[in-house]
Coordinates of C-alpha atoms in Angstrom, one line a residue:
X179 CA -29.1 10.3 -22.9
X180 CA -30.7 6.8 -23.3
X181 CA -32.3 5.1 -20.8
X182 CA -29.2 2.5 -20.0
X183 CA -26.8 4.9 -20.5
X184 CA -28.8 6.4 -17.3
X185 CA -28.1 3.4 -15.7
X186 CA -24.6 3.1 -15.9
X187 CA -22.7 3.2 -12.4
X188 CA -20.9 7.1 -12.3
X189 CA -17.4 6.4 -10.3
X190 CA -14.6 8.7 -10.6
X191 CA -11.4 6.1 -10.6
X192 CA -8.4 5.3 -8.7
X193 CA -5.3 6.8 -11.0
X194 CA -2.4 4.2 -10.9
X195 CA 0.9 5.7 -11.2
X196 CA 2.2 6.1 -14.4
X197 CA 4.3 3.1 -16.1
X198 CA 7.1 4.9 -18.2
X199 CA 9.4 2.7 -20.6
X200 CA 12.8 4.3 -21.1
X201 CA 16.1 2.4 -21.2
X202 CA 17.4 5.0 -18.9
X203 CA 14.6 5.6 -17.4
X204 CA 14.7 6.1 -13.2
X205 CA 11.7 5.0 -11.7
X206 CA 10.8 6.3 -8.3
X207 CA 7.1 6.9 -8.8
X208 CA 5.3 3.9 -7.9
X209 CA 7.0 2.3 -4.5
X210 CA 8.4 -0.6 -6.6
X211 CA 11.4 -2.6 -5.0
X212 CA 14.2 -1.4 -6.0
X213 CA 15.8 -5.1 -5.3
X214 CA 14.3 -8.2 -7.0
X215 CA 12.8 -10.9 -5.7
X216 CA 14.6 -13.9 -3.6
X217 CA 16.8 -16.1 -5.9
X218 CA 14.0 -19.1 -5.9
X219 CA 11.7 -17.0 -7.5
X220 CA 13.8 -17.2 -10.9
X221 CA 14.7 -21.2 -10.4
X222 CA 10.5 -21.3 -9.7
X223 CA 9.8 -19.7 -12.7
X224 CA 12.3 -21.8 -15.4
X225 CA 10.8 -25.0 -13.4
X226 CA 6.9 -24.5 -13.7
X227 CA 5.5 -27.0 -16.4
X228 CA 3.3 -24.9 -19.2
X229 CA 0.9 -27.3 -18.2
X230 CA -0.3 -26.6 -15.5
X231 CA -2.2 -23.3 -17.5
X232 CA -4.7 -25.8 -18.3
X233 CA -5.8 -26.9 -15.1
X234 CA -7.9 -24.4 -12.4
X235 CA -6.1 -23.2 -9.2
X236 CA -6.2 -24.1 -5.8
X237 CA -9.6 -22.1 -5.1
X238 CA -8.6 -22.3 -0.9
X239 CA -5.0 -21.6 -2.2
X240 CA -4.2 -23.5 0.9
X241 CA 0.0 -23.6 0.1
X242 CA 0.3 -20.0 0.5
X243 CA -2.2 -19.9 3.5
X244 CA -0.6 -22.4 5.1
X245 CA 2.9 -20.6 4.9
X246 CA 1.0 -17.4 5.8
X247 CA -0.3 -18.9 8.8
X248 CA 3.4 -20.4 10.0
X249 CA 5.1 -17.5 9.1
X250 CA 2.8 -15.3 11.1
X251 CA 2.0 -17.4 14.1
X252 CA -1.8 -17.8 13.3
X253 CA -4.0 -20.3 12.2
X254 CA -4.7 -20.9 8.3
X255 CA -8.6 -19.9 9.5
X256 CA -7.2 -16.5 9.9
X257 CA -6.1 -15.8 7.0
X258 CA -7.7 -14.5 3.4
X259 CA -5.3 -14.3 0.4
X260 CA -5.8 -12.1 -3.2
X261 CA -4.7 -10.5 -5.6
X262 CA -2.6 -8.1 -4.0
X263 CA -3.8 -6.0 -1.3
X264 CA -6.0 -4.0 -3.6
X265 CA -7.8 -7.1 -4.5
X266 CA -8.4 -7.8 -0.6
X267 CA -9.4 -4.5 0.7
X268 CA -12.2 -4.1 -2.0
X269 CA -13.5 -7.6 -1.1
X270 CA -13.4 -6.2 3.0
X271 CA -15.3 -2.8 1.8
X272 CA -17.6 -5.0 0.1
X273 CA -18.2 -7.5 3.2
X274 CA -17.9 -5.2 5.8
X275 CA -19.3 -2.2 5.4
X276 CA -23.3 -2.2 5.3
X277 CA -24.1 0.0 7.9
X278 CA -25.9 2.8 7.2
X279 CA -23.6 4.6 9.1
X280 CA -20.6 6.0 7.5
X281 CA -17.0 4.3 7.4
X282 CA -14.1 6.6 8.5
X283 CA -10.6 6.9 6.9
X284 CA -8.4 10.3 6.7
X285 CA -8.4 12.7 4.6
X286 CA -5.2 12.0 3.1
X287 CA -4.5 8.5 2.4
X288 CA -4.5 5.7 -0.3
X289 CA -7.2 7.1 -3.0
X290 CA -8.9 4.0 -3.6
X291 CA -10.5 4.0 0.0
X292 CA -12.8 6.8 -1.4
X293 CA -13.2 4.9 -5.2
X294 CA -14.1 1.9 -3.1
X295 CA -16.6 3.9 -0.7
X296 CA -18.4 5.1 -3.8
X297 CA -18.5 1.9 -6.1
X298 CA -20.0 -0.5 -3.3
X299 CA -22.2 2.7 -2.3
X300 CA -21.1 3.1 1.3
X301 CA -21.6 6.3 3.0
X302 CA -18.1 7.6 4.0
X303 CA -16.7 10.4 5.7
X304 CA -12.9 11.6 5.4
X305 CA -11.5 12.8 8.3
X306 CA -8.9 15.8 8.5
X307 CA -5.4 15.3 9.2
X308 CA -3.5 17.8 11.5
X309 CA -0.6 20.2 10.2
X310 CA 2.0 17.8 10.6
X311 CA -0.1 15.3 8.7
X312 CA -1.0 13.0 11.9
X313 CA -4.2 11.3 12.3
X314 CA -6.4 13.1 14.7
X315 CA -7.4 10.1 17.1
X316 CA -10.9 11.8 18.9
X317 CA -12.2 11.6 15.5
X318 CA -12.8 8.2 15.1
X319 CA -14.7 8.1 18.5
X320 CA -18.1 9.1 17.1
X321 CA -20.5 6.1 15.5
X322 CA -19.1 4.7 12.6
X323 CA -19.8 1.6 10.2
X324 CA -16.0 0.6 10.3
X325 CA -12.6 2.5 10.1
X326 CA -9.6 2.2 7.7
X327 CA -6.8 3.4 8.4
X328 CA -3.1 3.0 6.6
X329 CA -0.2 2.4 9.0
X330 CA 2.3 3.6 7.9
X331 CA -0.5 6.2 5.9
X332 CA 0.3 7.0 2.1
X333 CA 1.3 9.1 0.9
X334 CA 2.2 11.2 3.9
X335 CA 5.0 8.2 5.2
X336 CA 4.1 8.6 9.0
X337 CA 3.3 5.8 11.0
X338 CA 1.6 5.7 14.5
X339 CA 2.4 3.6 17.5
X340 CA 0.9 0.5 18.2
X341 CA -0.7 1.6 21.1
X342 CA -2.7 4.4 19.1
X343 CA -4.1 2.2 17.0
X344 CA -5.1 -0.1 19.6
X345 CA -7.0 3.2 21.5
X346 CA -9.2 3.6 18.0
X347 CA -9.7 -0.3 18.3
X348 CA -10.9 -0.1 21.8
X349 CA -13.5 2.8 21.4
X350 CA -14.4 1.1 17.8
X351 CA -15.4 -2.8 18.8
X352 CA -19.0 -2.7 17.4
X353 CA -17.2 -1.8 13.9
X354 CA -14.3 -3.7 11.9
X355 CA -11.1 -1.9 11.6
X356 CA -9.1 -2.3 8.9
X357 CA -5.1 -1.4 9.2
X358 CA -3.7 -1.6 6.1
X359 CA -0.2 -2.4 6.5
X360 CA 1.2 -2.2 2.4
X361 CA 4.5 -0.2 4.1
X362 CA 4.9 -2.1 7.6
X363 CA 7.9 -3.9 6.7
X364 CA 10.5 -0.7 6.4
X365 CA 10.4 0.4 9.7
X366 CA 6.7 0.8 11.4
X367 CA 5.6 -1.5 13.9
X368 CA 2.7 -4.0 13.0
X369 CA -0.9 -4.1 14.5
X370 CA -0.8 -8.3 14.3
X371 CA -0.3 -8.9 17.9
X372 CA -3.5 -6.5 18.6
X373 CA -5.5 -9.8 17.1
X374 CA -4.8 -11.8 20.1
X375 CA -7.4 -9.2 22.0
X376 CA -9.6 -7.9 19.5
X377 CA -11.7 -10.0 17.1
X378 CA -13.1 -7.1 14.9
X379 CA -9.5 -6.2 13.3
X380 CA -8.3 -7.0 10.4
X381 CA -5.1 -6.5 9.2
X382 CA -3.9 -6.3 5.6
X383 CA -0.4 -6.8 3.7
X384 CA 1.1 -6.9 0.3
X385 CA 3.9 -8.8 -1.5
X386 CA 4.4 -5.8 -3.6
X387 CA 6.7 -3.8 -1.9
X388 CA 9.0 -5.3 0.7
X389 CA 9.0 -8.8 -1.0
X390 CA 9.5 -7.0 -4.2
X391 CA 6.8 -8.8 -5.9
X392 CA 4.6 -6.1 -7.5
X393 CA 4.1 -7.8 -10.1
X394 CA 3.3 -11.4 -9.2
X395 CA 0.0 -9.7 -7.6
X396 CA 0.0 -11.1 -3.8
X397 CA -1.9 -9.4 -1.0
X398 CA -3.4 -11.0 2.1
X399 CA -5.1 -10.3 5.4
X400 CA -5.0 -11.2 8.9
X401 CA -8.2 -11.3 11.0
X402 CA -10.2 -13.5 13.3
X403 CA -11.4 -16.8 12.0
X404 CA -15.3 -14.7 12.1
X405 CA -13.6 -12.2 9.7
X406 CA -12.0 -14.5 7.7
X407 CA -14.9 -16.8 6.9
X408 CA -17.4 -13.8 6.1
X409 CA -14.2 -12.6 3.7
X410 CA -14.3 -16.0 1.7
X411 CA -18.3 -16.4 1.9
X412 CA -18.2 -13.2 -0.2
X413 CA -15.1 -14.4 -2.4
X414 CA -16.8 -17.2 -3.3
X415 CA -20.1 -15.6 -4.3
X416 CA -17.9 -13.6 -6.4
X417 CA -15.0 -14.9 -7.7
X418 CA -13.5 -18.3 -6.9
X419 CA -10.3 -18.3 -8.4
X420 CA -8.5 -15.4 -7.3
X421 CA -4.9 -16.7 -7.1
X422 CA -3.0 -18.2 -10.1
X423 CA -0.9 -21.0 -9.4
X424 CA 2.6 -19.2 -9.8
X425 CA 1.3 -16.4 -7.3
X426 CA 0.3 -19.3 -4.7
X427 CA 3.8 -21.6 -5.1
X428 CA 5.9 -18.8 -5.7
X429 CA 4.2 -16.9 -2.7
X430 CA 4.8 -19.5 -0.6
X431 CA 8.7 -20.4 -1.4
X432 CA 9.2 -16.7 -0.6
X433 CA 8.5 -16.8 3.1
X434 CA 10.9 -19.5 3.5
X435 CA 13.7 -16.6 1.9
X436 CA 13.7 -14.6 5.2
X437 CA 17.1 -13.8 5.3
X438 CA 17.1 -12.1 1.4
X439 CA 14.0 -10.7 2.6
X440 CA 15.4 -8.7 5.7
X441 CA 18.5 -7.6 3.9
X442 CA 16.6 -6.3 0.7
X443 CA 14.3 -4.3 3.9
X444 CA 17.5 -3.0 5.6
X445 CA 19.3 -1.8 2.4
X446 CA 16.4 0.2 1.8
X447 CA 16.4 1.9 4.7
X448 CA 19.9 2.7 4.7
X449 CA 19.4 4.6 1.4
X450 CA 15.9 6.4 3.0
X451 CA 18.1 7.5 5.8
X452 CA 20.9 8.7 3.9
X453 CA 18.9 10.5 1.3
X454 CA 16.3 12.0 4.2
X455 CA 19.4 13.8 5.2
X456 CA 20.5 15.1 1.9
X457 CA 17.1 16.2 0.7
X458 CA 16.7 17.9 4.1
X459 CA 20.5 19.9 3.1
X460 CA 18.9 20.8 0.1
X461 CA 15.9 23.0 2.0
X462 CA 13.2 20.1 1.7
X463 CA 11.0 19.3 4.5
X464 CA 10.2 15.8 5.1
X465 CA 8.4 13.9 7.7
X466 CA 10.0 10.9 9.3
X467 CA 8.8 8.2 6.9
X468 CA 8.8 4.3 8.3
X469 CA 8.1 3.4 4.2
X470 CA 9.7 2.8 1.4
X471 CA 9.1 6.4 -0.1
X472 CA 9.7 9.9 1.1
X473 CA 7.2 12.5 0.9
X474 CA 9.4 16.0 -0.1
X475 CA 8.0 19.5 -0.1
X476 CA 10.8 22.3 -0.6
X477 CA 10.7 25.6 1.3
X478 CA 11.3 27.9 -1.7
X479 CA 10.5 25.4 -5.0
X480 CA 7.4 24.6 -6.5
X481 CA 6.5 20.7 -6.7
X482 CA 5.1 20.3 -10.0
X483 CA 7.9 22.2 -11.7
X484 CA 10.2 20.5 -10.4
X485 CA 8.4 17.6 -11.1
X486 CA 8.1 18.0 -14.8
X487 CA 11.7 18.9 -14.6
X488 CA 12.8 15.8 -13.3
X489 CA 10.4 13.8 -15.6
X490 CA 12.2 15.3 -18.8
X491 CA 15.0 13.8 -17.5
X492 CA 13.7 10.3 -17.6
X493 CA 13.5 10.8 -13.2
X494 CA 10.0 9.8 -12.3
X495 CA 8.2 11.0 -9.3
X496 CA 4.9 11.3 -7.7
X497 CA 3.1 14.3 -8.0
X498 CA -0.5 14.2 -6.4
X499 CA -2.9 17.6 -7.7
X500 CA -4.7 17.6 -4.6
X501 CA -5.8 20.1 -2.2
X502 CA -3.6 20.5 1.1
X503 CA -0.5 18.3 -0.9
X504 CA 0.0 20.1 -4.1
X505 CA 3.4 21.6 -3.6
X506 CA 4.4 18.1 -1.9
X507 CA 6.3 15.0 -4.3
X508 CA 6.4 11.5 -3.9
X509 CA 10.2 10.4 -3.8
X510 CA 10.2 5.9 -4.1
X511 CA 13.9 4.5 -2.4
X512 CA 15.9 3.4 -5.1
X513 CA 19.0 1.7 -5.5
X514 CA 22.0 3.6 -4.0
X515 CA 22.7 4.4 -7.5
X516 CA 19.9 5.4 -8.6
X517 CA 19.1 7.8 -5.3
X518 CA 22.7 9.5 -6.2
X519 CA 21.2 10.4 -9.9
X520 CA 18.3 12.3 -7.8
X521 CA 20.6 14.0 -5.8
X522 CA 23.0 15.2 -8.3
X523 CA 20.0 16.6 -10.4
X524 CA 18.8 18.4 -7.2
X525 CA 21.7 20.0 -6.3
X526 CA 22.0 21.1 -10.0
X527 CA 19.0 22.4 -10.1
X528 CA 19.7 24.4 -6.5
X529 CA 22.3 26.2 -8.8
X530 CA 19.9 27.0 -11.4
X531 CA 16.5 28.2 -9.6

């Protein structure tokens, strides 16, 4: 091996979901929207001038921080805006967490805590969840060099009470605690109002599922105006033009589409409910998820076959090869349609295992 082949940083990667492309395909693997976006997305889009390519962004991207800010009740100093939440939560691993302590974040939980503890070189630890999948809250009592913690957590679907994540806040001020809240909007209850008491919080959100903007790339967080400001020092010693003008306009006419936004949320919930029972006829076990996504392990079949059995069928599903969750599958809410294909193919193949 050559000397700069030596050199080269070693990280094992985050693995996206896969992005099938059948006509007929259904696809319940990734915790897309099911719905699309709010009607003045598309009348956004056919009026944007081509011109406006040739010009850089709003490096502040002060529209969209602005609505943030009025939407949420906060000022624009507290909040940081990227490219979706993924974008945010690397640049808050990569501002926050120096210590030489390590950072704590559960065992099971969005992978790319872990690829982001080992790219930036921060010493982590991964704490265990119970049996039933709940975050054990004495574990994050111990010296730490910040927390991060998924509410509701992924892929597990459970979220916790506001008031336990304000206990791990309380014990943890000399750290920053991250809560990232990609699923909040389908039925958990948000850590925002915690901010009013506790300046080393910092919470984090996505466009990507509720608002059913996955694709437009659109993650932000919420933090005090200390937080904030170290969160754009960094930014702008990295990279000054995050947001692309369509992400910041279109970003911001979205927020003022609150009453598409809340039906979209409650017709998703509707089918979760409705489908939670079904699968739960069928002999799967399923935790009481507050996300857009159930997460399905049956009593007597085995994940991965049936996994592979509903992806020859053009179904798609998540299926994570890990220790403690391999006989467990990913299920995204779908249309009501689109949930009833699942079903029927379930309940066919109850009759032929």
């Amino acid at each position: 091996m050559r000397l700069w082949e030596k050199n080269i940083r070693s990280v094992e990667p985050y693995v996206p979901g896969e992005q099938p492309n059948f006509p007929d395909m259904i696809k319940l693997n990734t915790n897309e929207n099911p719905y699309p976006p709010a009607p003045k997305v598309k009348q956004l889009l056919q009026e944007f001038s081509y011109d406006i390519l040739r010009r850089y962004p709003d490096p502040a991207a002060s529209e969209l921080v602005c609505a943030l800010a009025k939407y949420y009740k906060v000022k624009p100093s507290q909040i940081f805006v990227g490219v979706g939440s993924d974008d945010v939560l690397a640049m808050a691993f990569l501002t926050f967490f120096h210590s030489k302590r390590p950072i704590f974040f559960p065992d099971l939980t969005y992978s790319f805590y872990e690829v982001w503890a080992q790219l930036f070189e921060i010493p982590y630890q991964k704490k265990k969840l119970d049996s039933q999948f709940q975050i054990v809250m004495q574990d994050y009592f111990s010296p730490n060099g910040g927390i991060v913690l998924a509410n509701p957590n992924a892929p597990t679907s459970i979220a916790k009470e506001i008031d336990f994540i304000e206990e791990i806040i309380k014990k943890n001020q000399e750290s920053v605690v991250i809560v990232d809240e990609a699923y909040v909007d389908f039925g958990a209850v948000s850590s925002i109002p915690l901010l009013e008491r506790y300046d080393n919080l910092l919470v984090v959100q996505t466009f990507s599922k509720s608002r059913s903007m996955a694709g437009m790339r659109i993650g932000f967080a919420i933090g005090s105006e200390r937080l904030i400001e170290a969160l754009n020092q960094v930014k702008y010693s990295f990279n000054s033009y995050t947001m692309n003008p369509f992400s910041i306009k279109i970003g911001t006419e979205v927020l003022k589409e609150d009453t598409y936004f809340k039906e979209c949320i409650q017709k998703v919930i509707a089918t979760r409910e409705r489908v939670k029972e079904r699968v739960k006829e069928l002999g799967f076990l399923c935790p009481d998820s507050k996300t857009n996504f159930l997460f399905l392990k049956h009593t007597k079949w085995q994940a991965k076959e049936l996994f592979e059995a509903l992806r020859k069928q053009h179904i798609f599903v998540r299926y994570f090869e890990k220790e403690r969750i391999e006989n467990y599958l990913r299920v995204t809410i779908g249309t009501e349609q689109e949930m009833d294909v699942f079903l029927d193919f379930l309940q066919k193949y109850n009759k032929v295992i």
